[in-house]
Amino acid sequence: MRIAIYAFDDITMFHLAAPLMVFGEVVRLELAADWETRLWSDQPGCVRTVEGYPIGDVAGPETVDWADIVVIPSWPVTLPAVSDLLREQLTAAHRRGATVAGLCLGAFAVVDTGLLDGRSAVTHWEMMHQLAERRPGMTSDESVLYIDHGDVLTSAGTVSAIDACLHLVRKHLGSATATRVARSLVVAPHRDGGQAQYIERPLARAATDTAISRVQEWALSRLHEPLTVDRLADQARMSRRSFVRQFRSATATTPARWILEQRLNSARLILETTDWSIDEIADACGFGSAVTFRQNFVSAYSTTPTAYRRQFAGPAA
């Protein structure tokens, strides 16, 4: 996997470092020796970050022709229109089959190319209004952290770039590898959402040790058991109403929806890494029956468990 990451004067070090760290960790952990990243810009030489640090030996625009994935990790805060040169490079890369990814404000550059006409995109929440007005025929979706159409990906702001890059690792190397990388970087894998639609909807989690986070940990070890809202509230030693209110405040979702997402996540991992039967997976993940499991899986991912396994199961399975 050859990954070209665009650098420009006044880019922040964090936005540049996010894809370098995630994709570089794949190699450092010896999970895929043939992954390589290169920085490139409109001119070869040096760029200077907004913090004032020079970065030398940046490659020239010919690097795009080399890449399987082209990443625009950010964009100037003035949101200038994409240059003719960069537009031609991104569209040419797309035509030959490379994935084009616009992270954070980098979504503006990708939207400017027309690659997302008739499709949806996301960027930093503060700039969603500007993105929605950027190009007629493109829709914005502020409800997700990143959107992957298979050939073009955009992500929301700042840390969401890490989530999007982990998603690309998972997409190409599987969930076990993405989880290894995430643990090494001490971040959450963020694997919730509709893989079939190539849209992921990671859920916010409590950042500190609270009653809600403790209930989440407790529930994750008991997904095979009935986990009603009343049972979760009892575990948190709260009334049902108070628990639901605090859970929604901490996670931006309902307890029932969160439990379903975790059961589906667990099921996806089992499908990818084992040869368990559908009945066994349904029982282990708390769906009660294979029929209920299939119905929820199809509703979430627009594909059957069997079809998902066929597409994403690794050699271990």
PDB file of C-alpha atoms in Angstrom:
ATOM      1  CA  MET A   1       0.000   0.000   0.000  1.00  0.00           C
ATOM      2  CA  ARG A   2       1.561   3.284  -1.144  1.00  0.00           C
ATOM      3  CA  ILE A   3       0.180   6.376   0.577  1.00  0.00           C
ATOM      4  CA  ALA A   4       0.910   9.950  -0.545  1.00  0.00           C
ATOM      5  CA  ILE A   5       0.165  12.655   2.068  1.00  0.00           C
ATOM      6  CA  TYR A   6      -0.140  16.260   0.904  1.00  0.00           C
ATOM      7  CA  ALA A   7       1.838  18.898   2.823  1.00  0.00           C
ATOM      8  CA  PHE A   8       1.611  22.671   2.419  1.00  0.00           C
ATOM      9  CA  ASP A   9       2.890  25.783   4.126  1.00  0.00           C
ATOM     10  CA  ASP A  10       1.053  26.582   7.375  1.00  0.00           C
ATOM     11  CA  ILE A  11      -0.374  23.096   7.831  1.00  0.00           C
ATOM     12  CA  THR A  12      -0.587  22.127  11.499  1.00  0.00           C
ATOM     13  CA  MET A  13       1.780  19.479  12.738  1.00  0.00           C
ATOM     14  CA  PHE A  14      -1.090  17.449  14.193  1.00  0.00           C
ATOM     15  CA  HIS A  15      -2.999  17.174  10.919  1.00  0.00           C
ATOM     16  CA  LEU A  16       0.149  16.093   9.136  1.00  0.00           C
ATOM     17  CA  ALA A  17       1.150  13.682  11.901  1.00  0.00           C
ATOM     18  CA  ALA A  18      -2.218  11.883  12.206  1.00  0.00           C
ATOM     19  CA  PRO A  19      -2.026   9.833   8.980  1.00  0.00           C
ATOM     20  CA  LEU A  20       1.750   9.442   9.327  1.00  0.00           C
ATOM     21  CA  MET A  21       1.330   7.944  12.789  1.00  0.00           C
ATOM     22  CA  VAL A  22      -1.530   5.566  11.945  1.00  0.00           C
ATOM     23  CA  PHE A  23      -0.116   4.257   8.666  1.00  0.00           C
ATOM     24  CA  GLY A  24       3.437   4.258   9.992  1.00  0.00           C
ATOM     25  CA  GLU A  25       2.403   2.175  12.989  1.00  0.00           C
ATOM     26  CA  VAL A  26       1.314  -0.578  10.604  1.00  0.00           C
ATOM     27  CA  VAL A  27       4.941  -0.926   9.517  1.00  0.00           C
ATOM     28  CA  ARG A  28       6.491  -0.346  12.953  1.00  0.00           C
ATOM     29  CA  LEU A  29       4.397  -3.152  14.421  1.00  0.00           C
ATOM     30  CA  GLU A  30       5.376  -5.347  11.445  1.00  0.00           C
ATOM     31  CA  LEU A  31       1.718  -5.858  10.550  1.00  0.00           C
ATOM     32  CA  ALA A  32       2.307  -5.140   6.852  1.00  0.00           C
ATOM     33  CA  ALA A  33       5.866  -4.547   5.707  1.00  0.00           C
ATOM     34  CA  ASP A  34       4.822  -3.297   2.266  1.00  0.00           C
ATOM     35  CA  TRP A  35       2.971  -0.172   3.471  1.00  0.00           C
ATOM     36  CA  GLU A  36       4.847   3.039   2.665  1.00  0.00           C
ATOM     37  CA  THR A  37       3.995   6.717   3.197  1.00  0.00           C
ATOM     38  CA  ARG A  38       5.505   9.758   1.490  1.00  0.00           C
ATOM     39  CA  LEU A  39       4.967  13.470   1.992  1.00  0.00           C
ATOM     40  CA  TRP A  40       4.508  15.536  -1.157  1.00  0.00           C
ATOM     41  CA  SER A  41       3.620  19.088  -2.098  1.00  0.00           C
ATOM     42  CA  ASP A  42       3.099  21.286  -5.147  1.00  0.00           C
ATOM     43  CA  GLN A  43       6.865  21.796  -5.280  1.00  0.00           C
ATOM     44  CA  PRO A  44       9.593  19.470  -3.974  1.00  0.00           C
ATOM     45  CA  GLY A  45      11.703  20.755  -1.111  1.00  0.00           C
ATOM     46  CA  CYS A  46      10.570  22.207   2.212  1.00  0.00           C
ATOM     47  CA  VAL A  47       7.284  23.261   3.811  1.00  0.00           C
ATOM     48  CA  ARG A  48       6.873  25.185   7.059  1.00  0.00           C
ATOM     49  CA  THR A  49       4.151  24.248   9.543  1.00  0.00           C
ATOM     50  CA  VAL A  50       1.911  26.840  11.173  1.00  0.00           C
ATOM     51  CA  GLU A  51       3.907  26.268  14.373  1.00  0.00           C
ATOM     52  CA  GLY A  52       7.014  27.461  12.534  1.00  0.00           C
ATOM     53  CA  TYR A  53       8.866  24.175  12.045  1.00  0.00           C
ATOM     54  CA  PRO A  54      10.420  23.398   8.651  1.00  0.00           C
ATOM     55  CA  ILE A  55       9.897  19.959   7.115  1.00  0.00           C
ATOM     56  CA  GLY A  56      12.473  19.145   4.459  1.00  0.00           C
ATOM     57  CA  ASP A  57      12.813  16.562   1.695  1.00  0.00           C
ATOM     58  CA  VAL A  58       9.144  16.792   0.754  1.00  0.00           C
ATOM     59  CA  ALA A  59       8.585  15.112  -2.606  1.00  0.00           C
ATOM     60  CA  GLY A  60       7.056  16.758  -5.651  1.00  0.00           C
ATOM     61  CA  PRO A  61       3.648  16.282  -7.305  1.00  0.00           C
ATOM     62  CA  GLU A  62       4.807  13.253  -9.288  1.00  0.00           C
ATOM     63  CA  THR A  63       4.358  11.292  -6.034  1.00  0.00           C
ATOM     64  CA  VAL A  64       0.617  11.211  -6.689  1.00  0.00           C
ATOM     65  CA  ASP A  65       1.200   8.938  -9.694  1.00  0.00           C
ATOM     66  CA  TRP A  66       2.920   6.459  -7.356  1.00  0.00           C
ATOM     67  CA  ALA A  67       0.192   6.274  -4.715  1.00  0.00           C
ATOM     68  CA  ASP A  68      -2.658   3.854  -4.011  1.00  0.00           C
ATOM     69  CA  ILE A  69      -4.142   6.267  -1.460  1.00  0.00           C
ATOM     70  CA  VAL A  70      -3.858  10.059  -1.779  1.00  0.00           C
ATOM     71  CA  VAL A  71      -4.489  11.933   1.470  1.00  0.00           C
ATOM     72  CA  ILE A  72      -5.247  15.642   1.826  1.00  0.00           C
ATOM     73  CA  PRO A  73      -4.851  15.846   5.620  1.00  0.00           C
ATOM     74  CA  SER A  74      -6.056  19.431   6.018  1.00  0.00           C
ATOM     75  CA  TRP A  75      -6.562  22.692   4.117  1.00  0.00           C
ATOM     76  CA  PRO A  76      -5.787  26.380   4.768  1.00  0.00           C
ATOM     77  CA  VAL A  77      -8.289  27.950   7.155  1.00  0.00           C
ATOM     78  CA  THR A  78      -9.102  30.588   4.515  1.00  0.00           C
ATOM     79  CA  LEU A  79     -10.601  27.724   2.469  1.00  0.00           C
ATOM     80  CA  PRO A  80      -9.169  28.703  -0.931  1.00  0.00           C
ATOM     81  CA  ALA A  81     -10.403  26.937  -4.038  1.00  0.00           C
ATOM     82  CA  VAL A  82      -8.301  23.951  -5.068  1.00  0.00           C
ATOM     83  CA  SER A  83      -5.641  24.783  -7.663  1.00  0.00           C
ATOM     84  CA  ASP A  84      -5.977  23.502 -11.208  1.00  0.00           C
ATOM     85  CA  LEU A  85      -2.843  21.403 -10.707  1.00  0.00           C
ATOM     86  CA  LEU A  86      -4.097  19.712  -7.551  1.00  0.00           C
ATOM     87  CA  ARG A  87      -7.534  19.160  -9.066  1.00  0.00           C
ATOM     88  CA  GLU A  88      -5.982  17.432 -12.065  1.00  0.00           C
ATOM     89  CA  GLN A  89      -3.742  15.303  -9.839  1.00  0.00           C
ATOM     90  CA  LEU A  90      -6.595  14.117  -7.605  1.00  0.00           C
ATOM     91  CA  THR A  91      -8.985  13.359 -10.438  1.00  0.00           C
ATOM     92  CA  ALA A  92      -6.257  11.549 -12.397  1.00  0.00           C
ATOM     93  CA  ALA A  93      -5.389   9.459  -9.339  1.00  0.00           C
ATOM     94  CA  HIS A  94      -9.065   8.659  -8.886  1.00  0.00           C
ATOM     95  CA  ARG A  95      -9.449   7.612 -12.522  1.00  0.00           C
ATOM     96  CA  ARG A  96      -6.646   5.071 -12.246  1.00  0.00           C
ATOM     97  CA  GLY A  97      -8.187   3.570  -9.100  1.00  0.00           C
ATOM     98  CA  ALA A  98      -6.468   5.323  -6.191  1.00  0.00           C
ATOM     99  CA  THR A  99      -8.492   6.187  -3.100  1.00  0.00           C
ATOM    100  CA  VAL A 100      -8.731   9.933  -2.427  1.00  0.00           C
ATOM    101  CA  ALA A 101      -9.129  10.994   1.222  1.00  0.00           C
ATOM    102  CA  GLY A 102      -9.825  14.493   2.516  1.00  0.00           C
ATOM    103  CA  LEU A 103      -9.345  14.694   6.270  1.00  0.00           C
ATOM    104  CA  CYS A 104     -10.803  17.550   8.304  1.00  0.00           C
ATOM    105  CA  LEU A 105     -10.671  20.704   6.128  1.00  0.00           C
ATOM    106  CA  GLY A 106      -9.006  18.612   3.419  1.00  0.00           C
ATOM    107  CA  ALA A 107     -12.577  17.678   2.497  1.00  0.00           C
ATOM    108  CA  PHE A 108     -12.876  21.095   0.827  1.00  0.00           C
ATOM    109  CA  ALA A 109     -10.111  20.270  -1.648  1.00  0.00           C
ATOM    110  CA  VAL A 110     -11.733  16.935  -2.474  1.00  0.00           C
ATOM    111  CA  VAL A 111     -15.184  18.482  -2.854  1.00  0.00           C
ATOM    112  CA  ASP A 112     -13.726  21.105  -5.224  1.00  0.00           C
ATOM    113  CA  THR A 113     -12.591  18.357  -7.607  1.00  0.00           C
ATOM    114  CA  GLY A 114     -16.161  17.224  -8.242  1.00  0.00           C
ATOM    115  CA  LEU A 115     -15.410  13.674  -7.078  1.00  0.00           C
ATOM    116  CA  LEU A 116     -18.222  13.947  -4.535  1.00  0.00           C
ATOM    117  CA  ASP A 117     -20.886  15.410  -6.810  1.00  0.00           C
ATOM    118  CA  GLY A 118     -24.148  13.656  -6.030  1.00  0.00           C
ATOM    119  CA  ARG A 119     -22.682  12.163  -2.868  1.00  0.00           C
ATOM    120  CA  SER A 120     -22.173  13.141   0.770  1.00  0.00           C
ATOM    121  CA  ALA A 121     -19.167  14.538   2.614  1.00  0.00           C
ATOM    122  CA  VAL A 122     -18.203  15.630   6.106  1.00  0.00           C
ATOM    123  CA  THR A 123     -15.661  18.046   7.556  1.00  0.00           C
ATOM    124  CA  HIS A 124     -15.008  19.894  10.835  1.00  0.00           C
ATOM    125  CA  TRP A 125     -18.354  20.813  12.406  1.00  0.00           C
ATOM    126  CA  GLU A 126     -17.507  24.522  12.439  1.00  0.00           C
ATOM    127  CA  MET A 127     -17.135  24.480   8.654  1.00  0.00           C
ATOM    128  CA  MET A 128     -20.072  22.252   7.727  1.00  0.00           C
ATOM    129  CA  HIS A 129     -22.172  25.210   6.576  1.00  0.00           C
ATOM    130  CA  GLN A 130     -19.403  26.380   4.235  1.00  0.00           C
ATOM    131  CA  LEU A 131     -18.941  22.851   2.919  1.00  0.00           C
ATOM    132  CA  ALA A 132     -22.668  22.536   2.214  1.00  0.00           C
ATOM    133  CA  GLU A 133     -22.482  25.691   0.074  1.00  0.00           C
ATOM    134  CA  ARG A 134     -19.209  24.787  -1.590  1.00  0.00           C
ATOM    135  CA  ARG A 135     -20.481  22.856  -4.577  1.00  0.00           C
ATOM    136  CA  PRO A 136     -24.039  22.312  -5.846  1.00  0.00           C
ATOM    137  CA  GLY A 137     -25.031  18.668  -6.026  1.00  0.00           C
ATOM    138  CA  MET A 138     -22.920  17.600  -3.038  1.00  0.00           C
ATOM    139  CA  THR A 139     -24.607  17.007   0.320  1.00  0.00           C
ATOM    140  CA  SER A 140     -23.055  17.370   3.764  1.00  0.00           C
ATOM    141  CA  ASP A 141     -23.651  14.992   6.657  1.00  0.00           C
ATOM    142  CA  GLU A 142     -22.647  16.307  10.061  1.00  0.00           C
ATOM    143  CA  SER A 143     -23.924  13.233  11.903  1.00  0.00           C
ATOM    144  CA  VAL A 144     -20.849  11.097  11.153  1.00  0.00           C
ATOM    145  CA  LEU A 145     -17.142  11.234  11.917  1.00  0.00           C
ATOM    146  CA  TYR A 146     -16.195  10.026   8.475  1.00  0.00           C
ATOM    147  CA  ILE A 147     -17.791   8.840   5.253  1.00  0.00           C
ATOM    148  CA  ASP A 148     -16.161   6.321   2.924  1.00  0.00           C
ATOM    149  CA  HIS A 149     -17.763   5.842  -0.478  1.00  0.00           C
ATOM    150  CA  GLY A 150     -15.178   3.209  -1.326  1.00  0.00           C
ATOM    151  CA  ASP A 151     -13.195   5.430  -3.688  1.00  0.00           C
ATOM    152  CA  VAL A 152     -13.423   8.777  -1.880  1.00  0.00           C
ATOM    153  CA  LEU A 153     -13.328   9.385   1.864  1.00  0.00           C
ATOM    154  CA  THR A 154     -13.846  12.508   3.982  1.00  0.00           C
ATOM    155  CA  SER A 155     -13.602  12.945   7.736  1.00  0.00           C
ATOM    156  CA  ALA A 156     -14.704  15.392  10.390  1.00  0.00           C
ATOM    157  CA  GLY A 157     -12.291  17.561  12.338  1.00  0.00           C
ATOM    158  CA  THR A 158      -8.962  16.953  14.013  1.00  0.00           C
ATOM    159  CA  VAL A 159      -8.980  13.642  15.916  1.00  0.00           C
ATOM    160  CA  SER A 160     -11.532  12.193  13.492  1.00  0.00           C
ATOM    161  CA  ALA A 161      -8.648  11.985  11.023  1.00  0.00           C
ATOM    162  CA  ILE A 162      -7.198   9.229  13.204  1.00  0.00           C
ATOM    163  CA  ASP A 163     -10.539   7.412  13.178  1.00  0.00           C
ATOM    164  CA  ALA A 164     -10.701   7.660   9.379  1.00  0.00           C
ATOM    165  CA  CYS A 165      -7.136   6.390   8.956  1.00  0.00           C
ATOM    166  CA  LEU A 166      -7.835   3.486  11.305  1.00  0.00           C
ATOM    167  CA  HIS A 167     -10.882   2.731   9.186  1.00  0.00           C
ATOM    168  CA  LEU A 168      -8.667   2.513   6.093  1.00  0.00           C
ATOM    169  CA  VAL A 169      -6.312   0.162   7.942  1.00  0.00           C
ATOM    170  CA  ARG A 170      -9.264  -1.984   8.943  1.00  0.00           C
ATOM    171  CA  LYS A 171     -10.693  -1.907   5.433  1.00  0.00           C
ATOM    172  CA  HIS A 172      -7.477  -3.223   3.884  1.00  0.00           C
ATOM    173  CA  LEU A 173      -5.945  -5.316   6.692  1.00  0.00           C
ATOM    174  CA  GLY A 174      -8.901  -6.309   8.877  1.00  0.00           C
ATOM    175  CA  SER A 175     -10.242  -5.346  12.286  1.00  0.00           C
ATOM    176  CA  ALA A 176      -7.605  -7.254  14.276  1.00  0.00           C
ATOM    177  CA  THR A 177      -4.803  -5.233  12.671  1.00  0.00           C
ATOM    178  CA  ALA A 178      -6.673  -1.950  13.140  1.00  0.00           C
ATOM    179  CA  THR A 179      -7.246  -2.812  16.785  1.00  0.00           C
ATOM    180  CA  ARG A 180      -3.525  -3.542  17.261  1.00  0.00           C
ATOM    181  CA  VAL A 181      -2.662  -0.162  15.767  1.00  0.00           C
ATOM    182  CA  ALA A 182      -5.302   1.615  17.863  1.00  0.00           C
ATOM    183  CA  ARG A 183      -4.069   0.005  21.072  1.00  0.00           C
ATOM    184  CA  SER A 184      -0.487   0.925  20.252  1.00  0.00           C
ATOM    185  CA  LEU A 185      -1.551   4.541  19.764  1.00  0.00           C
ATOM    186  CA  VAL A 186      -3.812   4.354  22.853  1.00  0.00           C
ATOM    187  CA  VAL A 187      -6.941   5.362  20.973  1.00  0.00           C
ATOM    188  CA  ALA A 188     -10.299   3.646  20.501  1.00  0.00           C
ATOM    189  CA  PRO A 189     -10.686   1.541  17.324  1.00  0.00           C
ATOM    190  CA  HIS A 190     -14.026   3.288  16.453  1.00  0.00           C
ATOM    191  CA  ARG A 191     -15.486   0.569  14.265  1.00  0.00           C
ATOM    192  CA  ASP A 192     -19.215   1.234  14.622  1.00  0.00           C
ATOM    193  CA  GLY A 193     -21.397   1.853  11.606  1.00  0.00           C
ATOM    194  CA  GLY A 194     -22.549   0.629   8.220  1.00  0.00           C
ATOM    195  CA  GLN A 195     -19.675  -1.064   6.429  1.00  0.00           C
ATOM    196  CA  ALA A 196     -21.900  -1.927   3.469  1.00  0.00           C
ATOM    197  CA  GLN A 197     -22.654   1.752   2.889  1.00  0.00           C
ATOM    198  CA  TYR A 198     -19.043   2.604   3.741  1.00  0.00           C
ATOM    199  CA  ILE A 199     -20.296   4.956   6.420  1.00  0.00           C
ATOM    200  CA  GLU A 200     -19.064   4.646   9.963  1.00  0.00           C
ATOM    201  CA  ARG A 201     -20.823   6.262  12.904  1.00  0.00           C
ATOM    202  CA  PRO A 202     -18.443   6.024  15.867  1.00  0.00           C
ATOM    203  CA  LEU A 203     -20.115   6.699  19.192  1.00  0.00           C
ATOM    204  CA  ALA A 204     -18.820   9.131  21.776  1.00  0.00           C
ATOM    205  CA  ARG A 205     -17.716   7.499  24.987  1.00  0.00           C
ATOM    206  CA  ALA A 206     -17.266   8.773  28.492  1.00  0.00           C
ATOM    207  CA  ALA A 207     -13.772  10.196  28.816  1.00  0.00           C
ATOM    208  CA  THR A 208     -13.436   9.630  32.569  1.00  0.00           C
ATOM    209  CA  ASP A 209     -14.193   6.936  35.097  1.00  0.00           C
ATOM    210  CA  THR A 210     -17.898   7.556  35.682  1.00  0.00           C
ATOM    211  CA  ALA A 211     -20.907   5.444  36.549  1.00  0.00           C
ATOM    212  CA  ILE A 212     -21.789   5.378  32.847  1.00  0.00           C
ATOM    213  CA  SER A 213     -18.336   4.235  31.726  1.00  0.00           C
ATOM    214  CA  ARG A 214     -18.316   1.558  34.416  1.00  0.00           C
ATOM    215  CA  VAL A 215     -21.699   0.280  33.243  1.00  0.00           C
ATOM    216  CA  GLN A 216     -20.381   0.194  29.671  1.00  0.00           C
ATOM    217  CA  GLU A 217     -17.422  -1.932  30.731  1.00  0.00           C
ATOM    218  CA  TRP A 218     -19.716  -4.196  32.726  1.00  0.00           C
ATOM    219  CA  ALA A 219     -22.097  -4.611  29.784  1.00  0.00           C
ATOM    220  CA  LEU A 220     -19.333  -5.342  27.259  1.00  0.00           C
ATOM    221  CA  SER A 221     -18.415  -8.490  29.195  1.00  0.00           C
ATOM    222  CA  ARG A 222     -22.058  -9.633  29.213  1.00  0.00           C
ATOM    223  CA  LEU A 223     -23.266  -9.087  25.661  1.00  0.00           C
ATOM    224  CA  HIS A 224     -24.522 -12.672  25.564  1.00  0.00           C
ATOM    225  CA  GLU A 225     -26.944 -11.904  28.408  1.00  0.00           C
ATOM    226  CA  PRO A 226     -30.231  -9.937  28.355  1.00  0.00           C
ATOM    227  CA  LEU A 227     -29.274  -6.297  28.876  1.00  0.00           C
ATOM    228  CA  THR A 228     -32.416  -4.269  29.372  1.00  0.00           C
ATOM    229  CA  VAL A 229     -32.358  -0.568  30.182  1.00  0.00           C
ATOM    230  CA  ASP A 230     -33.708  -1.359  33.653  1.00  0.00           C
ATOM    231  CA  ARG A 231     -30.891  -3.835  34.288  1.00  0.00           C
ATOM    232  CA  LEU A 232     -28.284  -1.298  33.180  1.00  0.00           C
ATOM    233  CA  ALA A 233     -29.866   1.380  35.360  1.00  0.00           C
ATOM    234  CA  ASP A 234     -29.819  -0.979  38.357  1.00  0.00           C
ATOM    235  CA  GLN A 235     -26.145  -1.681  37.748  1.00  0.00           C
ATOM    236  CA  ALA A 236     -25.498   2.074  37.734  1.00  0.00           C
ATOM    237  CA  ARG A 237     -27.659   2.441  40.865  1.00  0.00           C
ATOM    238  CA  MET A 238     -29.821   5.053  39.188  1.00  0.00           C
ATOM    239  CA  SER A 239     -33.445   5.438  38.336  1.00  0.00           C
ATOM    240  CA  ARG A 240     -34.316   4.523  34.760  1.00  0.00           C
ATOM    241  CA  ARG A 241     -35.015   8.140  33.818  1.00  0.00           C
ATOM    242  CA  SER A 242     -31.805   9.471  35.368  1.00  0.00           C
ATOM    243  CA  PHE A 243     -29.720   6.702  33.785  1.00  0.00           C
ATOM    244  CA  VAL A 244     -31.120   7.254  30.288  1.00  0.00           C
ATOM    245  CA  ARG A 245     -30.552  10.999  30.594  1.00  0.00           C
ATOM    246  CA  GLN A 246     -26.948  10.641  31.806  1.00  0.00           C
ATOM    247  CA  PHE A 247     -26.175   7.890  29.295  1.00  0.00           C
ATOM    248  CA  ARG A 248     -27.364  10.032  26.392  1.00  0.00           C
ATOM    249  CA  SER A 249     -25.361  12.991  27.692  1.00  0.00           C
ATOM    250  CA  ALA A 250     -22.188  10.875  27.926  1.00  0.00           C
ATOM    251  CA  THR A 251     -22.502   8.901  24.698  1.00  0.00           C
ATOM    252  CA  ALA A 252     -24.838  10.865  22.400  1.00  0.00           C
ATOM    253  CA  THR A 253     -27.041   7.778  21.997  1.00  0.00           C
ATOM    254  CA  THR A 254     -29.533   5.659  23.942  1.00  0.00           C
ATOM    255  CA  PRO A 255     -28.589   2.642  26.082  1.00  0.00           C
ATOM    256  CA  ALA A 256     -30.512   0.270  23.806  1.00  0.00           C
ATOM    257  CA  ARG A 257     -28.860   1.636  20.670  1.00  0.00           C
ATOM    258  CA  TRP A 258     -25.409   1.440  22.272  1.00  0.00           C
ATOM    259  CA  ILE A 259     -25.937  -2.191  23.302  1.00  0.00           C
ATOM    260  CA  LEU A 260     -27.059  -3.067  19.771  1.00  0.00           C
ATOM    261  CA  GLU A 261     -23.984  -1.384  18.273  1.00  0.00           C
ATOM    262  CA  GLN A 262     -21.668  -3.305  20.598  1.00  0.00           C
ATOM    263  CA  ARG A 263     -23.379  -6.606  19.777  1.00  0.00           C
ATOM    264  CA  LEU A 264     -23.032  -5.888  16.065  1.00  0.00           C
ATOM    265  CA  ASN A 265     -19.367  -4.946  16.533  1.00  0.00           C
ATOM    266  CA  SER A 266     -18.719  -8.178  18.376  1.00  0.00           C
ATOM    267  CA  ALA A 267     -20.523 -10.133  15.677  1.00  0.00           C
ATOM    268  CA  ARG A 268     -18.459  -8.496  12.930  1.00  0.00           C
ATOM    269  CA  LEU A 269     -15.222  -9.372  14.694  1.00  0.00           C
ATOM    270  CA  ILE A 270     -16.316 -12.995  15.129  1.00  0.00           C
ATOM    271  CA  LEU A 271     -17.373 -13.185  11.478  1.00  0.00           C
ATOM    272  CA  GLU A 272     -13.963 -11.853  10.414  1.00  0.00           C
ATOM    273  CA  THR A 273     -11.830 -14.048  12.636  1.00  0.00           C
ATOM    274  CA  THR A 274     -13.638 -17.365  13.219  1.00  0.00           C
ATOM    275  CA  ASP A 275     -15.639 -20.046  11.431  1.00  0.00           C
ATOM    276  CA  TRP A 276     -18.419 -20.027  14.026  1.00  0.00           C
ATOM    277  CA  SER A 277     -21.895 -20.716  12.689  1.00  0.00           C
ATOM    278  CA  ILE A 278     -24.502 -17.950  12.471  1.00  0.00           C
ATOM    279  CA  ASP A 279     -26.430 -19.581  15.319  1.00  0.00           C
ATOM    280  CA  GLU A 280     -23.328 -19.615  17.524  1.00  0.00           C
ATOM    281  CA  ILE A 281     -22.585 -15.957  16.802  1.00  0.00           C
ATOM    282  CA  ALA A 282     -26.194 -14.947  17.449  1.00  0.00           C
ATOM    283  CA  ASP A 283     -26.074 -16.677  20.840  1.00  0.00           C
ATOM    284  CA  ALA A 284     -22.640 -15.329  21.816  1.00  0.00           C
ATOM    285  CA  CYS A 285     -23.593 -11.760  20.961  1.00  0.00           C
ATOM    286  CA  GLY A 286     -26.959 -11.790  22.697  1.00  0.00           C
ATOM    287  CA  PHE A 287     -29.324 -11.626  19.719  1.00  0.00           C
ATOM    288  CA  GLY A 288     -31.415 -14.537  20.938  1.00  0.00           C
ATOM    289  CA  SER A 289     -31.874 -16.143  17.532  1.00  0.00           C
ATOM    290  CA  ALA A 290     -30.223 -16.302  14.133  1.00  0.00           C
ATOM    291  CA  VAL A 291     -33.257 -14.610  12.600  1.00  0.00           C
ATOM    292  CA  THR A 292     -32.991 -11.604  14.923  1.00  0.00           C
ATOM    293  CA  PHE A 293     -29.238 -11.451  14.308  1.00  0.00           C
ATOM    294  CA  ARG A 294     -29.654 -11.455  10.525  1.00  0.00           C
ATOM    295  CA  GLN A 295     -32.396  -8.834  10.619  1.00  0.00           C
ATOM    296  CA  ASN A 296     -30.337  -6.439  12.740  1.00  0.00           C
ATOM    297  CA  PHE A 297     -27.176  -7.063  10.718  1.00  0.00           C
ATOM    298  CA  VAL A 298     -28.889  -6.409   7.386  1.00  0.00           C
ATOM    299  CA  SER A 299     -30.583  -3.296   8.786  1.00  0.00           C
ATOM    300  CA  ALA A 300     -27.244  -1.901   9.992  1.00  0.00           C
ATOM    301  CA  TYR A 301     -24.933  -2.883   7.130  1.00  0.00           C
ATOM    302  CA  SER A 302     -27.185  -3.618   4.145  1.00  0.00           C
ATOM    303  CA  THR A 303     -25.609  -7.046   3.734  1.00  0.00           C
ATOM    304  CA  THR A 304     -26.049 -10.475   5.317  1.00  0.00           C
ATOM    305  CA  PRO A 305     -23.639 -11.919   7.899  1.00  0.00           C
ATOM    306  CA  THR A 306     -22.594 -14.591   5.416  1.00  0.00           C
ATOM    307  CA  ALA A 307     -21.876 -12.060   2.659  1.00  0.00           C
ATOM    308  CA  TYR A 308     -19.963  -9.895   5.139  1.00  0.00           C
ATOM    309  CA  ARG A 309     -17.821 -12.846   6.201  1.00  0.00           C
ATOM    310  CA  ARG A 310     -17.094 -13.689   2.574  1.00  0.00           C
ATOM    311  CA  GLN A 311     -15.840 -10.140   1.981  1.00  0.00           C
ATOM    312  CA  PHE A 312     -13.942  -9.414   5.186  1.00  0.00           C
ATOM    313  CA  ALA A 313     -12.861 -12.681   6.798  1.00  0.00           C
ATOM    314  CA  GLY A 314      -9.097 -12.971   7.185  1.00  0.00           C
ATOM    315  CA  PRO A 315      -6.877 -16.041   6.802  1.00  0.00           C
ATOM    316  CA  ALA A 316      -7.399 -17.019  10.452  1.00  0.00           C
ATOM    317  CA  ALA A 317     -11.109 -17.548   9.828  1.00  0.00           C
TER     318      ALA A 317
END
